[in-house]
Amino acid sequence: MTPLLELRGLVRRYGGIVATDHLDLAVADGETHAIIGPNGAGKTTLIQQISGGLSPDEGSIVFNGQDITALSMNARVGLGLARSYQITNIFRQCTVLDNLALAVQARHGSSMRFWRAAVDESALFDEARALAARIGLDQRLDALAGSLAHGEQRLLEVGVALATQPRMLLLDEPMAGMGPKESRSLMPLIQSLGRELTVLLVEHDMETVFQLADRISVLVAGRVIATGTPDEIRRNAEVRKAYLGDEVSA
Ligand SMILES: Nc1ncnc2c1ncn2[C@@H]1O[C@H](COP(=O)(O)OP(=O)(O)O)[C@@H](O)[C@H]1O
Ligand SMILES: [Mg+2]
């Protein structure tokens, strides 16, 4: 296995609480890797350290062979590590299409003067439309982002993250706050993203996790207690005892 992302001895404390406790994790290139664990296990703290929103107290983060522990969030995005949800900027007063076009433009940076030419502006919007189709919002191009349903906003956030052309996408509970219908529409998107990119997914809904993930890591009290295929995790006695209980039948 070639790890695309490798975490070594990651520690993050909040006062007396050790939210991430000498955590080791390797995410293989191309896989959809899910992180599960009880509330307070440290899942969000972990994702924030990977994305660069939070610095670890100890340990290192290696992405694509490069130590990124000290890099800013933007630098990580530039290397192909994108995070959707909670950090993404959606302009509520702009349309879906404009939000995606702005995100595509941001990837090219303000130094790329050629975007000013009309012909290239149309290329920009072509890419934005393709992204809208990718996330299933192609019928909502002219809707203001602020007027979108909750689930549609989540999709747009994924679209904005995809505009950076990531190699790896971090998703922290993408289905939180979604109704059953919205969740069902997100499943196939995550599934198809998983065929193209490496996905690290934190998700509460076990049915989703066991269906989507190639491998699952179980986080308990800031440590990974097990990593394996859905079948291996389902059958793991320690996992069942610590977390899954009767939630998943063997
Ligand atoms: N900003 C913070 N300040 C203090 N404690 C925090 C903060 N964020 C998280 N924690 C604590 O760190 C632990 C891990 O939290 P979190 O990463 O949010 O877990 P999860 O996402 O798995 O529910 C919990 O005990 C939580 O109370
Ligand atoms: Mg969380």
Short mmCIF file of C-alpha atoms and ligand atoms in Angstrom, two decimals:
data_model
loop_
_atom_site.label_atom_id
_atom_site.label_comp_id
_atom_site.label_asym_id
_atom_site.label_seq_id
_atom_site.Cartn_x
_atom_site.Cartn_y
_atom_site.Cartn_z
CA MET A 1 0.00 0.00 0.00
CA THR A 2 1.28 3.45 -0.91
CA PRO A 3 -0.07 5.88 1.63
CA LEU A 4 -1.13 9.22 0.19
CA LEU A 5 -1.62 10.56 3.69
CA GLU A 6 0.28 9.42 6.73
CA LEU A 7 -0.18 10.63 10.29
CA ARG A 8 2.53 9.80 12.78
CA GLY A 9 2.13 10.19 16.53
CA LEU A 10 -0.32 13.05 16.25
CA VAL A 11 -1.15 14.72 19.58
CA ARG A 12 -3.54 17.59 20.15
CA ARG A 13 -4.54 18.74 23.61
CA TYR A 14 -7.21 21.12 24.83
CA GLY A 15 -6.09 22.02 28.33
CA GLY A 16 -6.19 18.72 30.18
CA ILE A 17 -8.07 16.89 27.43
CA VAL A 18 -6.02 14.86 24.95
CA ALA A 19 -8.29 15.04 21.90
CA THR A 20 -5.78 13.26 19.60
CA ASP A 21 -3.55 10.87 21.50
CA HIS A 22 -0.40 9.74 19.60
CA LEU A 23 -2.54 8.86 16.64
CA ASP A 24 -1.14 6.91 13.69
CA LEU A 25 -3.08 6.54 10.46
CA ALA A 26 -2.26 5.76 6.84
CA VAL A 27 -4.70 6.51 4.04
CA ALA A 28 -3.93 4.66 0.82
CA ASP A 29 -3.85 6.43 -2.51
CA GLY A 30 -7.25 6.08 -4.16
CA GLU A 31 -9.20 4.62 -1.29
CA THR A 32 -12.32 5.87 0.44
CA HIS A 33 -11.37 5.71 4.08
CA ALA A 34 -13.97 6.32 6.78
CA ILE A 35 -13.34 7.40 10.35
CA ILE A 36 -15.94 6.35 12.86
CA GLY A 37 -16.09 6.64 16.62
CA PRO A 38 -18.25 7.87 19.47
CA ASN A 39 -18.95 11.56 20.11
CA GLY A 40 -15.90 13.28 21.52
CA ALA A 41 -13.51 10.64 20.11
CA GLY A 42 -11.53 13.36 18.34
CA LYS A 43 -12.75 12.96 14.76
CA THR A 44 -13.27 16.65 14.04
CA THR A 45 -10.03 17.59 15.80
CA LEU A 46 -8.27 15.08 13.57
CA ILE A 47 -9.79 16.41 10.33
CA GLN A 48 -8.92 19.97 11.35
CA GLN A 49 -5.29 19.02 11.87
CA ILE A 50 -5.14 17.34 8.47
CA SER A 51 -6.69 20.33 6.71
CA GLY A 52 -4.44 22.78 8.53
CA GLY A 53 -7.11 24.59 10.52
CA LEU A 54 -5.52 23.37 13.74
CA SER A 55 -1.86 22.65 14.57
CA PRO A 56 -0.88 19.43 16.29
CA ASP A 57 1.10 19.69 19.55
CA GLU A 58 3.23 16.71 18.53
CA GLY A 59 3.62 14.40 15.57
CA SER A 60 3.68 14.83 11.84
CA ILE A 61 1.45 14.81 8.79
CA VAL A 62 2.88 13.58 5.50
CA PHE A 63 0.91 14.09 2.29
CA ASN A 64 2.10 12.66 -0.99
CA GLY A 65 5.56 12.13 0.45
CA GLN A 66 5.89 15.68 1.77
CA ASP A 67 5.81 16.77 5.41
CA ILE A 68 2.96 19.30 5.54
CA THR A 69 2.71 19.62 9.33
CA ALA A 70 3.74 23.29 9.27
CA LEU A 71 1.96 24.31 6.08
CA SER A 72 -1.02 26.66 5.97
CA MET A 73 -4.45 25.49 4.89
CA ASN A 74 -4.06 27.29 1.56
CA ALA A 75 -0.71 25.67 0.90
CA ARG A 76 -2.28 22.27 1.55
CA VAL A 77 -5.13 23.04 -0.84
CA GLY A 78 -2.47 23.94 -3.40
CA LEU A 79 -0.91 20.50 -2.94
CA GLY A 80 -4.24 18.82 -3.61
CA LEU A 81 -5.65 18.35 -0.12
CA ALA A 82 -9.10 19.92 0.09
CA ARG A 83 -11.67 20.02 2.77
CA SER A 84 -15.36 20.47 2.33
CA TYR A 85 -17.78 21.72 4.95
CA GLN A 86 -17.41 24.22 7.77
CA ILE A 87 -14.49 26.07 6.25
CA THR A 88 -15.52 26.56 2.67
CA ASN A 89 -16.59 30.01 1.64
CA ILE A 90 -19.93 30.12 -0.04
CA PHE A 91 -21.03 33.57 -1.17
CA ARG A 92 -24.68 33.55 -0.19
CA GLN A 93 -25.58 36.49 -2.42
CA CYS A 94 -23.99 34.95 -5.50
CA THR A 95 -25.57 32.31 -7.69
CA VAL A 96 -24.54 28.67 -7.74
CA LEU A 97 -22.80 29.22 -11.07
CA ASP A 98 -20.92 32.31 -9.85
CA ASN A 99 -19.79 30.54 -6.69
CA LEU A 100 -18.33 27.71 -8.73
CA ALA A 101 -16.77 30.09 -11.28
CA LEU A 102 -15.14 32.07 -8.45
CA ALA A 103 -13.77 28.86 -6.98
CA VAL A 104 -12.32 27.81 -10.34
CA GLN A 105 -10.81 31.26 -10.77
CA ALA A 106 -9.31 31.12 -7.29
CA ARG A 107 -7.46 27.97 -8.30
CA HIS A 108 -5.77 29.86 -11.10
CA GLY A 109 -4.92 32.77 -8.81
CA SER A 110 -5.15 36.47 -9.51
CA SER A 111 -1.81 36.37 -11.32
CA MET A 112 -3.38 34.48 -14.19
CA ARG A 113 -4.25 37.51 -16.29
CA PHE A 114 -5.44 35.52 -19.25
CA TRP A 115 -8.74 34.88 -17.47
CA ARG A 116 -9.59 38.50 -18.26
CA ALA A 117 -9.97 37.71 -21.91
CA ALA A 118 -13.60 37.04 -22.76
CA VAL A 119 -12.81 33.74 -24.43
CA ASP A 120 -11.20 32.47 -21.24
CA GLU A 121 -14.02 33.76 -19.12
CA SER A 122 -16.25 31.43 -21.08
CA ALA A 123 -13.83 28.57 -20.34
CA LEU A 124 -14.13 29.46 -16.67
CA PHE A 125 -17.92 29.23 -16.80
CA ASP A 126 -17.78 26.03 -18.83
CA GLU A 127 -15.75 24.44 -16.06
CA ALA A 128 -18.16 25.85 -13.46
CA ARG A 129 -21.13 24.35 -15.33
CA ALA A 130 -19.38 20.99 -15.54
CA LEU A 131 -18.82 21.12 -11.79
CA ALA A 132 -22.48 21.96 -11.22
CA ALA A 133 -23.45 18.90 -13.24
CA ARG A 134 -20.98 16.81 -11.26
CA ILE A 135 -22.63 17.73 -7.95
CA GLY A 136 -26.16 17.54 -9.32
CA LEU A 137 -26.92 21.25 -9.15
CA ASP A 138 -27.09 21.89 -12.89
CA GLN A 139 -30.79 22.74 -12.57
CA ARG A 140 -29.99 25.37 -9.95
CA LEU A 141 -27.32 27.43 -11.71
CA ASP A 142 -29.11 30.75 -11.25
CA ALA A 143 -30.32 30.18 -7.70
CA LEU A 144 -28.69 32.34 -5.03
CA ALA A 145 -26.52 30.17 -2.80
CA GLY A 146 -28.26 31.62 0.26
CA SER A 147 -31.63 30.40 -1.02
CA LEU A 148 -30.55 26.78 -1.47
CA ALA A 149 -31.92 24.01 0.71
CA HIS A 150 -29.50 22.78 3.37
CA GLY A 151 -28.55 19.68 1.38
CA GLU A 152 -27.98 21.69 -1.78
CA GLN A 153 -25.63 24.01 0.11
CA ARG A 154 -23.65 20.98 1.24
CA LEU A 155 -23.42 19.87 -2.39
CA LEU A 156 -22.24 23.33 -3.43
CA GLU A 157 -19.54 23.19 -0.76
CA VAL A 158 -18.36 19.91 -2.23
CA GLY A 159 -18.36 21.58 -5.66
CA VAL A 160 -16.26 24.48 -4.38
CA ALA A 161 -13.79 21.98 -2.90
CA LEU A 162 -13.70 20.07 -6.21
CA ALA A 163 -12.90 23.30 -8.05
CA THR A 164 -9.46 23.16 -6.44
CA GLN A 165 -8.89 19.84 -8.26
CA PRO A 166 -7.94 17.94 -5.13
CA ARG A 167 -6.22 14.56 -4.99
CA MET A 168 -7.76 14.02 -1.62
CA LEU A 169 -11.02 15.29 -0.19
CA LEU A 170 -11.79 15.52 3.53
CA LEU A 171 -15.46 15.25 4.46
CA ASP A 172 -16.53 15.78 8.07
CA GLU A 173 -20.07 14.47 8.56
CA PRO A 174 -21.29 15.65 5.15
CA MET A 175 -24.75 14.30 5.89
CA ALA A 176 -25.22 16.10 9.21
CA GLY A 177 -28.50 17.98 9.25
CA MET A 178 -29.73 16.36 6.05
CA GLY A 179 -33.06 14.63 5.65
CA PRO A 180 -33.18 11.03 4.39
CA LYS A 181 -33.90 12.18 0.83
CA GLU A 182 -30.96 14.59 0.75
CA SER A 183 -28.64 11.99 2.27
CA ARG A 184 -29.64 9.53 -0.40
CA SER A 185 -28.69 12.05 -3.09
CA LEU A 186 -25.26 12.61 -1.54
CA MET A 187 -24.39 8.90 -1.40
CA PRO A 188 -23.89 8.39 -5.15
CA LEU A 189 -21.84 11.59 -5.36
CA ILE A 190 -19.44 10.43 -2.63
CA GLN A 191 -19.34 7.04 -4.30
CA SER A 192 -18.37 8.51 -7.66
CA LEU A 193 -15.84 10.89 -6.08
CA GLY A 194 -14.34 7.84 -4.43
CA ARG A 195 -13.60 6.39 -7.84
CA GLU A 196 -11.58 9.45 -8.83
CA LEU A 197 -10.01 10.76 -5.64
CA THR A 198 -8.85 9.66 -2.27
CA VAL A 199 -11.62 10.41 0.22
CA LEU A 200 -11.35 10.63 3.99
CA LEU A 201 -14.85 10.60 5.38
CA VAL A 202 -16.08 11.13 8.92
CA GLU A 203 -19.66 9.96 9.07
CA HIS A 204 -22.08 9.07 11.80
CA ASP A 205 -24.47 7.04 9.69
CA MET A 206 -23.17 3.46 9.83
CA GLU A 207 -25.16 2.27 6.86
CA THR A 208 -23.48 4.93 4.72
CA VAL A 209 -20.04 4.17 6.09
CA PHE A 210 -20.22 0.42 5.62
CA GLN A 211 -21.54 0.88 2.12
CA LEU A 212 -19.08 3.54 0.91
CA ALA A 213 -15.78 2.83 2.61
CA ASP A 214 -12.99 0.65 1.28
CA ARG A 215 -11.50 0.74 4.75
CA ILE A 216 -12.66 2.03 8.10
CA SER A 217 -10.65 3.28 11.06
CA VAL A 218 -12.25 3.32 14.48
CA LEU A 219 -11.29 6.22 16.70
CA VAL A 220 -11.80 5.94 20.43
CA ALA A 221 -10.46 8.49 22.92
CA GLY A 222 -8.12 10.04 20.36
CA ARG A 223 -6.54 6.78 19.19
CA VAL A 224 -7.16 4.49 16.26
CA ILE A 225 -8.12 1.16 17.85
CA ALA A 226 -8.64 -0.68 14.55
CA THR A 227 -8.36 -0.24 10.79
CA GLY A 228 -9.80 -2.67 8.29
CA THR A 229 -12.31 -3.44 5.58
CA PRO A 230 -15.98 -3.05 6.51
CA ASP A 231 -16.17 -6.82 7.07
CA GLU A 232 -13.10 -6.86 9.28
CA ILE A 233 -14.42 -3.94 11.34
CA ARG A 234 -17.85 -5.55 11.67
CA ARG A 235 -16.26 -8.71 13.03
CA ASN A 236 -13.67 -7.03 15.27
CA ALA A 237 -14.49 -7.91 18.88
CA GLU A 238 -12.66 -4.93 20.37
CA VAL A 239 -14.53 -2.54 18.09
CA ARG A 240 -17.86 -4.07 18.93
CA LYS A 241 -17.12 -3.80 22.60
CA ALA A 242 -15.80 -0.24 22.47
CA TYR A 243 -18.17 1.26 20.02
CA LEU A 244 -20.37 -0.58 17.59
CA GLY A 245 -22.26 -2.69 20.09
CA ASP A 246 -25.42 -3.94 18.46
CA GLU A 247 -25.51 -1.12 15.94
CA VAL A 248 -24.10 -3.30 13.19
CA SER A 249 -25.01 -6.95 12.98
CA ALA A 250 -22.27 -9.39 12.02
N1 LIG B 1 -12.19 23.95 21.01
C1 LIG B 1 -12.17 23.04 21.98
N2 LIG B 1 -11.86 23.37 23.25
C2 LIG B 1 -11.82 22.45 24.23
N3 LIG B 1 -12.09 21.15 24.05
C3 LIG B 1 -12.42 20.74 22.80
C4 LIG B 1 -12.49 21.66 21.72
N4 LIG B 1 -12.82 20.97 20.59
C5 LIG B 1 -12.98 19.68 20.97
N5 LIG B 1 -12.73 19.55 22.30
C6 LIG B 1 -12.76 18.28 23.05
O1 LIG B 1 -11.88 17.38 22.41
C7 LIG B 1 -12.46 16.08 22.35
C8 LIG B 1 -12.62 15.65 20.90
O2 LIG B 1 -13.62 16.46 20.27
P1 LIG B 1 -14.00 16.32 18.73
O3 LIG B 1 -12.76 16.32 17.93
O4 LIG B 1 -15.01 17.37 18.42
O5 LIG B 1 -14.66 14.88 18.68
P2 LIG B 1 -15.69 14.23 17.63
O6 LIG B 1 -15.65 15.03 16.37
O7 LIG B 1 -15.22 12.83 17.48
O8 LIG B 1 -17.03 14.27 18.28
C9 LIG B 1 -13.76 16.17 23.13
O9 LIG B 1 -13.51 15.79 24.47
C10 LIG B 1 -14.12 17.63 23.04
O10 LIG B 1 -14.91 18.02 24.14
MG MG B 2 -17.11 15.91 15.17
#
